[in-house]
Amino acid sequence: MSGRTGEATRYDRRMYALMNRREAASWYATAARRRLFVLGHIALSAASVACWLYAVVGDRDWALLVLLAALLPWCVATGVINTATKGLLELRRHVLDERQRAEKDQVVSRAHRLTTWLLAAATAGAGALAWSGTAELRTLAFPVLFTVLVAHWLMPLWVAGLSARDEPAEDPAEEFAVGY
């Protein structure tokens, strides 16, 4: 790490370059496409959590194969969301400008609030199932906690992907140019 605060290291420069690549810009150019990738990422994450829980708790070997099959599309979706947000959550704070820092703080704060509501709903749901006698709290504890942990980990990425704005045109003068 560098000796001075705020100085970009080789790692910082490499991550910045990686997060600002334009090759796949058409994949996340519109809000609808970004939403599609975020929803796909949520679905792949939910399927992965379910498969992992089936493999660990349910002792189902087939679930590991499904988990492995979901891994590559999950990684691609993660990369698209990270690139759409210009690495807002992946870049270190000293590499971000003031606007990006404020945006990152907003995203993390919004994700924290959503995760709090998710945790409250999961707690109420598990408690209701245990109270009604449908399931034992002991059996629900690990799957519910693991699912909420994964949601807590990924919620900032999802919020950032959903709140990312469309990029302005390359040259604003080109938008208004009249062909003579």
C-alpha atoms as an extended CHARMM CRD file, in Angstrom:
* protein
*
       180  EXT
         1         1  MET       CA              0.0000000000        0.0000000000        0.0000000000  PROA      1               0.0000000000
         2         2  SER       CA              1.1910000000        3.4810000000       -0.6620000000  PROA      2               0.0000000000
         3         3  GLY       CA              2.6630000000        5.6070000000        2.0760000000  PROA      3               0.0000000000
         4         4  ARG       CA              0.4240000000        8.6340000000        1.4840000000  PROA      4               0.0000000000
         5         5  THR       CA             -3.3160000000        8.7390000000        2.0510000000  PROA      5               0.0000000000
         6         6  GLY       CA             -5.3240000000        9.2780000000       -1.1040000000  PROA      6               0.0000000000
         7         7  GLU       CA             -2.6320000000        8.1100000000       -3.4980000000  PROA      7               0.0000000000
         8         8  ALA       CA             -3.8880000000        5.5110000000       -5.9510000000  PROA      8               0.0000000000
         9         9  THR       CA             -1.9500000000        2.2620000000       -5.8720000000  PROA      9               0.0000000000
        10        10  ARG       CA             -1.3540000000       -0.0230000000       -8.8400000000  PROA      10              0.0000000000
        11        11  TYR       CA             -4.2730000000       -2.1330000000       -7.6070000000  PROA      11              0.0000000000
        12        12  ASP       CA             -6.5130000000        0.9630000000       -7.4900000000  PROA      12              0.0000000000
        13        13  ARG       CA             -5.5540000000        1.9820000000      -11.0250000000  PROA      13              0.0000000000
        14        14  ARG       CA             -6.1470000000       -1.5430000000      -12.3390000000  PROA      14              0.0000000000
        15        15  MET       CA             -9.5380000000       -1.8340000000      -10.6470000000  PROA      15              0.0000000000
        16        16  TYR       CA            -10.5320000000        1.6240000000      -11.9010000000  PROA      16              0.0000000000
        17        17  ALA       CA             -9.5870000000        0.6520000000      -15.4610000000  PROA      17              0.0000000000
        18        18  LEU       CA            -11.4440000000       -2.6510000000      -15.1500000000  PROA      18              0.0000000000
        19        19  MET       CA            -14.6100000000       -1.0640000000      -13.7840000000  PROA      19              0.0000000000
        20        20  ASN       CA            -14.6340000000        1.5980000000      -16.5050000000  PROA      20              0.0000000000
        21        21  ARG       CA            -14.2390000000       -0.6510000000      -19.5460000000  PROA      21              0.0000000000
        22        22  ARG       CA            -16.7200000000        0.0560000000      -22.3360000000  PROA      22              0.0000000000
        23        23  GLU       CA            -16.8360000000       -3.2440000000      -24.2460000000  PROA      23              0.0000000000
        24        24  ALA       CA            -20.1330000000       -4.3790000000      -22.7090000000  PROA      24              0.0000000000
        25        25  ALA       CA            -21.6890000000       -0.9280000000      -22.3080000000  PROA      25              0.0000000000
        26        26  SER       CA            -24.6680000000       -1.9010000000      -24.4630000000  PROA      26              0.0000000000
        27        27  TRP       CA            -25.5840000000       -4.5780000000      -21.8950000000  PROA      27              0.0000000000
        28        28  TYR       CA            -26.2950000000       -1.9600000000      -19.2240000000  PROA      28              0.0000000000
        29        29  ALA       CA            -26.9630000000        1.1450000000      -21.3330000000  PROA      29              0.0000000000
        30        30  THR       CA            -30.5940000000        1.5570000000      -20.2390000000  PROA      30              0.0000000000
        31        31  ALA       CA            -32.3740000000        1.3480000000      -16.9060000000  PROA      31              0.0000000000
        32        32  ALA       CA            -34.4960000000       -1.5400000000      -18.2090000000  PROA      32              0.0000000000
        33        33  ARG       CA            -31.4040000000       -3.5980000000      -19.0570000000  PROA      33              0.0000000000
        34        34  ARG       CA            -29.8200000000       -2.8600000000      -15.6840000000  PROA      34              0.0000000000
        35        35  ARG       CA            -33.0530000000       -3.8970000000      -13.9520000000  PROA      35              0.0000000000
        36        36  LEU       CA            -33.0650000000       -7.1100000000      -15.9670000000  PROA      36              0.0000000000
        37        37  PHE       CA            -29.5130000000       -7.9320000000      -14.8710000000  PROA      37              0.0000000000
        38        38  VAL       CA            -30.2750000000       -7.1020000000      -11.2370000000  PROA      38              0.0000000000
        39        39  LEU       CA            -33.4350000000       -9.2470000000      -11.2760000000  PROA      39              0.0000000000
        40        40  GLY       CA            -31.4920000000      -12.0540000000      -12.9440000000  PROA      40              0.0000000000
        41        41  HSD       CA            -28.7800000000      -11.7120000000      -10.3140000000  PROA      41              0.0000000000
        42        42  ILE       CA            -31.3780000000      -11.8700000000       -7.5320000000  PROA      42              0.0000000000
        43        43  ALA       CA            -32.9250000000      -14.9890000000       -9.0890000000  PROA      43              0.0000000000
        44        44  LEU       CA            -29.5310000000      -16.6690000000       -9.5460000000  PROA      44              0.0000000000
        45        45  SER       CA            -28.5690000000      -15.7550000000       -5.9730000000  PROA      45              0.0000000000
        46        46  ALA       CA            -31.8290000000      -17.1780000000       -4.6120000000  PROA      46              0.0000000000
        47        47  ALA       CA            -31.3670000000      -20.3680000000       -6.6270000000  PROA      47              0.0000000000
        48        48  SER       CA            -27.7690000000      -20.6570000000       -5.4300000000  PROA      48              0.0000000000
        49        49  VAL       CA            -28.7600000000      -20.1970000000       -1.7880000000  PROA      49              0.0000000000
        50        50  ALA       CA            -31.5450000000      -22.7620000000       -2.1420000000  PROA      50              0.0000000000
        51        51  CYS       CA            -29.2160000000      -25.2640000000       -3.8240000000  PROA      51              0.0000000000
        52        52  TRP       CA            -26.4950000000      -24.7470000000       -1.2430000000  PROA      52              0.0000000000
        53        53  LEU       CA            -28.9930000000      -25.2620000000        1.5710000000  PROA      53              0.0000000000
        54        54  TYR       CA            -30.3500000000      -28.3930000000       -0.1560000000  PROA      54              0.0000000000
        55        55  ALA       CA            -26.7960000000      -29.7080000000       -0.4630000000  PROA      55              0.0000000000
        56        56  VAL       CA            -25.7730000000      -28.9210000000        3.1180000000  PROA      56              0.0000000000
        57        57  VAL       CA            -28.9600000000      -29.3830000000        5.1180000000  PROA      57              0.0000000000
        58        58  GLY       CA            -30.8640000000      -31.7110000000        2.8020000000  PROA      58              0.0000000000
        59        59  ASP       CA            -27.8400000000      -33.7880000000        1.7580000000  PROA      59              0.0000000000
        60        60  ARG       CA            -28.7520000000      -33.5900000000       -1.9310000000  PROA      60              0.0000000000
        61        61  ASP       CA            -25.7630000000      -34.0110000000       -4.2330000000  PROA      61              0.0000000000
        62        62  TRP       CA            -27.6360000000      -32.8530000000       -7.3430000000  PROA      62              0.0000000000
        63        63  ALA       CA            -27.9840000000      -29.4130000000       -5.7710000000  PROA      63              0.0000000000
        64        64  LEU       CA            -24.2160000000      -28.8780000000       -5.9670000000  PROA      64              0.0000000000
        65        65  LEU       CA            -24.3280000000      -29.4350000000       -9.7310000000  PROA      65              0.0000000000
        66        66  VAL       CA            -27.0910000000      -26.8530000000      -10.1080000000  PROA      66              0.0000000000
        67        67  LEU       CA            -25.1030000000      -24.4780000000       -7.8920000000  PROA      67              0.0000000000
        68        68  LEU       CA            -22.0300000000      -24.8930000000      -10.1100000000  PROA      68              0.0000000000
        69        69  ALA       CA            -24.1360000000      -24.3640000000      -13.2510000000  PROA      69              0.0000000000
        70        70  ALA       CA            -25.5010000000      -21.0970000000      -11.8210000000  PROA      70              0.0000000000
        71        71  LEU       CA            -22.0520000000      -19.8190000000      -10.8580000000  PROA      71              0.0000000000
        72        72  LEU       CA            -20.8780000000      -18.5820000000      -14.2810000000  PROA      72              0.0000000000
        73        73  PRO       CA            -24.0480000000      -16.6190000000      -15.1520000000  PROA      73              0.0000000000
        74        74  TRP       CA            -24.0430000000      -15.2260000000      -11.5900000000  PROA      74              0.0000000000
        75        75  CYS       CA            -20.4480000000      -14.0020000000      -12.0530000000  PROA      75              0.0000000000
        76        76  VAL       CA            -21.2980000000      -12.4300000000      -15.4210000000  PROA      76              0.0000000000
        77        77  ALA       CA            -24.3260000000      -10.6490000000      -13.9370000000  PROA      77              0.0000000000
        78        78  THR       CA            -22.1900000000       -9.4470000000      -11.0120000000  PROA      78              0.0000000000
        79        79  GLY       CA            -19.6180000000       -8.0680000000      -13.4370000000  PROA      79              0.0000000000
        80        80  VAL       CA            -22.2460000000       -6.2910000000      -15.5230000000  PROA      80              0.0000000000
        81        81  ILE       CA            -23.7830000000       -4.6550000000      -12.4360000000  PROA      81              0.0000000000
        82        82  ASN       CA            -20.3580000000       -3.6340000000      -11.1090000000  PROA      82              0.0000000000
        83        83  THR       CA            -19.4090000000       -2.1530000000      -14.4740000000  PROA      83              0.0000000000
        84        84  ALA       CA            -22.7740000000       -0.3860000000      -14.7980000000  PROA      84              0.0000000000
        85        85  THR       CA            -22.0880000000        1.3320000000      -11.4760000000  PROA      85              0.0000000000
        86        86  LYS       CA            -18.4870000000        2.1260000000      -12.4980000000  PROA      86              0.0000000000
        87        87  GLY       CA            -17.2150000000        0.0550000000       -9.5870000000  PROA      87              0.0000000000
        88        88  LEU       CA            -19.0010000000        2.1790000000       -7.0120000000  PROA      88              0.0000000000
        89        89  LEU       CA            -18.8600000000       -0.5900000000       -4.4140000000  PROA      89              0.0000000000
        90        90  GLU       CA            -15.6500000000       -2.2580000000       -5.5490000000  PROA      90              0.0000000000
        91        91  LEU       CA            -13.3220000000        0.7210000000       -5.7390000000  PROA      91              0.0000000000
        92        92  ARG       CA            -11.6960000000        1.9880000000       -2.5840000000  PROA      92              0.0000000000
        93        93  ARG       CA            -13.0480000000        5.2080000000       -1.1440000000  PROA      93              0.0000000000
        94        94  HSD       CA             -9.9700000000        7.3440000000       -1.8880000000  PROA      94              0.0000000000
        95        95  VAL       CA            -10.2900000000        6.5630000000       -5.6100000000  PROA      95              0.0000000000
        96        96  LEU       CA            -13.8690000000        7.8800000000       -5.7820000000  PROA      96              0.0000000000
        97        97  ASP       CA            -14.7200000000       11.5380000000       -6.3040000000  PROA      97              0.0000000000
        98        98  GLU       CA            -17.0480000000       13.4330000000       -3.9400000000  PROA      98              0.0000000000
        99        99  ARG       CA            -20.1710000000       12.6770000000       -5.9800000000  PROA      99              0.0000000000
       100       100  GLN       CA            -19.3590000000        8.9640000000       -6.0690000000  PROA      100             0.0000000000
       101       101  ARG       CA            -18.6460000000        8.9170000000       -2.3400000000  PROA      101             0.0000000000
       102       102  ALA       CA            -22.0240000000       10.5170000000       -1.6280000000  PROA      102             0.0000000000
       103       103  GLU       CA            -23.7180000000        8.0720000000       -4.0060000000  PROA      103             0.0000000000
       104       104  LYS       CA            -21.9650000000        5.1360000000       -2.3400000000  PROA      104             0.0000000000
       105       105  ASP       CA            -23.0960000000        6.3470000000        1.0860000000  PROA      105             0.0000000000
       106       106  GLN       CA            -26.6890000000        6.6330000000       -0.1870000000  PROA      106             0.0000000000
       107       107  VAL       CA            -26.5940000000        3.1520000000       -1.7090000000  PROA      107             0.0000000000
       108       108  VAL       CA            -25.1660000000        1.5670000000        1.4380000000  PROA      108             0.0000000000
       109       109  SER       CA            -27.6860000000        3.3990000000        3.6260000000  PROA      109             0.0000000000
       110       110  ARG       CA            -30.6400000000        2.3570000000        1.4480000000  PROA      110             0.0000000000
       111       111  ALA       CA            -29.3800000000       -1.2350000000        1.3330000000  PROA      111             0.0000000000
       112       112  HSD       CA            -29.0200000000       -1.2410000000        5.1220000000  PROA      112             0.0000000000
       113       113  ARG       CA            -32.6400000000       -0.1000000000        5.5290000000  PROA      113             0.0000000000
       114       114  LEU       CA            -33.8830000000       -2.7440000000        3.0930000000  PROA      114             0.0000000000
       115       115  THR       CA            -31.8680000000       -5.4510000000        4.8230000000  PROA      115             0.0000000000
       116       116  THR       CA            -33.2810000000       -4.3700000000        8.1820000000  PROA      116             0.0000000000
       117       117  TRP       CA            -36.8190000000       -4.7820000000        6.8350000000  PROA      117             0.0000000000
       118       118  LEU       CA            -35.8750000000       -8.1370000000        5.3050000000  PROA      118             0.0000000000
       119       119  LEU       CA            -34.4500000000       -9.2980000000        8.6260000000  PROA      119             0.0000000000
       120       120  ALA       CA            -37.6150000000       -8.1650000000       10.4250000000  PROA      120             0.0000000000
       121       121  ALA       CA            -39.7960000000      -10.0270000000        7.9010000000  PROA      121             0.0000000000
       122       122  ALA       CA            -37.6650000000      -13.1770000000        8.1470000000  PROA      122             0.0000000000
       123       123  THR       CA            -37.7910000000      -13.0460000000       11.9390000000  PROA      123             0.0000000000
       124       124  ALA       CA            -41.5580000000      -12.5510000000       11.9350000000  PROA      124             0.0000000000
       125       125  GLY       CA            -42.0480000000      -15.3010000000        9.3600000000  PROA      125             0.0000000000
       126       126  ALA       CA            -39.8690000000      -17.8090000000       11.2010000000  PROA      126             0.0000000000
       127       127  GLY       CA            -41.5330000000      -16.8840000000       14.4870000000  PROA      127             0.0000000000
       128       128  ALA       CA            -45.0070000000      -17.2910000000       12.9920000000  PROA      128             0.0000000000
       129       129  LEU       CA            -44.1300000000      -20.6990000000       11.5410000000  PROA      129             0.0000000000
       130       130  ALA       CA            -42.7060000000      -21.8360000000       14.8760000000  PROA      130             0.0000000000
       131       131  TRP       CA            -45.6550000000      -20.4110000000       16.8310000000  PROA      131             0.0000000000
       132       132  SER       CA            -48.2090000000      -22.1120000000       14.5620000000  PROA      132             0.0000000000
       133       133  GLY       CA            -46.4110000000      -25.4250000000       14.9300000000  PROA      133             0.0000000000
       134       134  THR       CA            -45.6950000000      -25.6940000000       11.1900000000  PROA      134             0.0000000000
       135       135  ALA       CA            -41.9390000000      -25.9060000000       11.7720000000  PROA      135             0.0000000000
       136       136  GLU       CA            -39.5220000000      -25.8960000000       14.6720000000  PROA      136             0.0000000000
       137       137  LEU       CA            -37.5460000000      -22.7330000000       15.2090000000  PROA      137             0.0000000000
       138       138  ARG       CA            -34.4080000000      -24.8350000000       15.5320000000  PROA      138             0.0000000000
       139       139  THR       CA            -34.9060000000      -26.1600000000       11.9980000000  PROA      139             0.0000000000
       140       140  LEU       CA            -35.5910000000      -22.7220000000       10.5680000000  PROA      140             0.0000000000
       141       141  ALA       CA            -32.7570000000      -20.8290000000       12.2430000000  PROA      141             0.0000000000
       142       142  PHE       CA            -29.8430000000      -21.7790000000        9.9860000000  PROA      142             0.0000000000
       143       143  PRO       CA            -31.5900000000      -21.5200000000        6.5860000000  PROA      143             0.0000000000
       144       144  VAL       CA            -33.2240000000      -18.2060000000        7.4780000000  PROA      144             0.0000000000
       145       145  LEU       CA            -30.0350000000      -16.7050000000        8.9150000000  PROA      145             0.0000000000
       146       146  PHE       CA            -27.9480000000      -17.8780000000        5.9600000000  PROA      146             0.0000000000
       147       147  THR       CA            -30.4360000000      -16.4780000000        3.4430000000  PROA      147             0.0000000000
       148       148  VAL       CA            -30.5570000000      -13.1100000000        5.1990000000  PROA      148             0.0000000000
       149       149  LEU       CA            -26.7410000000      -13.0660000000        5.4140000000  PROA      149             0.0000000000
       150       150  VAL       CA            -26.4590000000      -13.5200000000        1.6420000000  PROA      150             0.0000000000
       151       151  ALA       CA            -29.0890000000      -10.8260000000        1.0550000000  PROA      151             0.0000000000
       152       152  HSD       CA            -27.2010000000       -8.5010000000        3.4210000000  PROA      152             0.0000000000
       153       153  TRP       CA            -23.9870000000       -9.1220000000        1.4820000000  PROA      153             0.0000000000
       154       154  LEU       CA            -25.5460000000       -8.5490000000       -1.9580000000  PROA      154             0.0000000000
       155       155  MET       CA            -28.1610000000       -5.8710000000       -1.2140000000  PROA      155             0.0000000000
       156       156  PRO       CA            -25.7610000000       -2.9280000000       -1.8010000000  PROA      156             0.0000000000
       157       157  LEU       CA            -24.9060000000       -4.3300000000       -5.2370000000  PROA      157             0.0000000000
       158       158  TRP       CA            -28.5810000000       -4.7150000000       -6.1330000000  PROA      158             0.0000000000
       159       159  VAL       CA            -29.4660000000       -1.2350000000       -4.8760000000  PROA      159             0.0000000000
       160       160  ALA       CA            -26.5150000000        0.2800000000       -6.7600000000  PROA      160             0.0000000000
       161       161  GLY       CA            -27.5190000000       -1.5370000000       -9.9430000000  PROA      161             0.0000000000
       162       162  LEU       CA            -31.1130000000       -0.3660000000       -9.6640000000  PROA      162             0.0000000000
       163       163  SER       CA            -30.1840000000        3.2270000000       -8.8560000000  PROA      163             0.0000000000
       164       164  ALA       CA            -27.4670000000        3.6620000000      -11.5060000000  PROA      164             0.0000000000
       165       165  ARG       CA            -28.2790000000        6.3980000000      -13.9890000000  PROA      165             0.0000000000
       166       166  ASP       CA            -27.9840000000        6.3450000000      -17.7560000000  PROA      166             0.0000000000
       167       167  GLU       CA            -24.7340000000        7.7850000000      -19.0150000000  PROA      167             0.0000000000
       168       168  PRO       CA            -24.8760000000       11.0930000000      -20.8820000000  PROA      168             0.0000000000
       169       169  ALA       CA            -24.1790000000       11.1340000000      -24.5970000000  PROA      169             0.0000000000
       170       170  GLU       CA            -20.4980000000       11.1140000000      -25.5380000000  PROA      170             0.0000000000
       171       171  ASP       CA            -20.5940000000       14.6350000000      -26.9680000000  PROA      171             0.0000000000
       172       172  PRO       CA            -23.5910000000       16.7790000000      -26.0260000000  PROA      172             0.0000000000
       173       173  ALA       CA            -23.0620000000       18.9350000000      -29.1280000000  PROA      173             0.0000000000
       174       174  GLU       CA            -23.6500000000       15.8810000000      -31.3430000000  PROA      174             0.0000000000
       175       175  GLU       CA            -27.1390000000       15.4410000000      -29.8950000000  PROA      175             0.0000000000
       176       176  PHE       CA            -28.2200000000       18.8630000000      -31.1190000000  PROA      176             0.0000000000
       177       177  ALA       CA            -26.1790000000       19.0380000000      -34.3100000000  PROA      177             0.0000000000
       178       178  VAL       CA            -28.1600000000       19.8220000000      -37.4130000000  PROA      178             0.0000000000
       179       179  GLY       CA            -26.9560000000       18.1250000000      -40.5620000000  PROA      179             0.0000000000
       180       180  TYR       CA            -26.2850000000       20.7840000000      -43.2270000000  PROA      180             0.0000000000
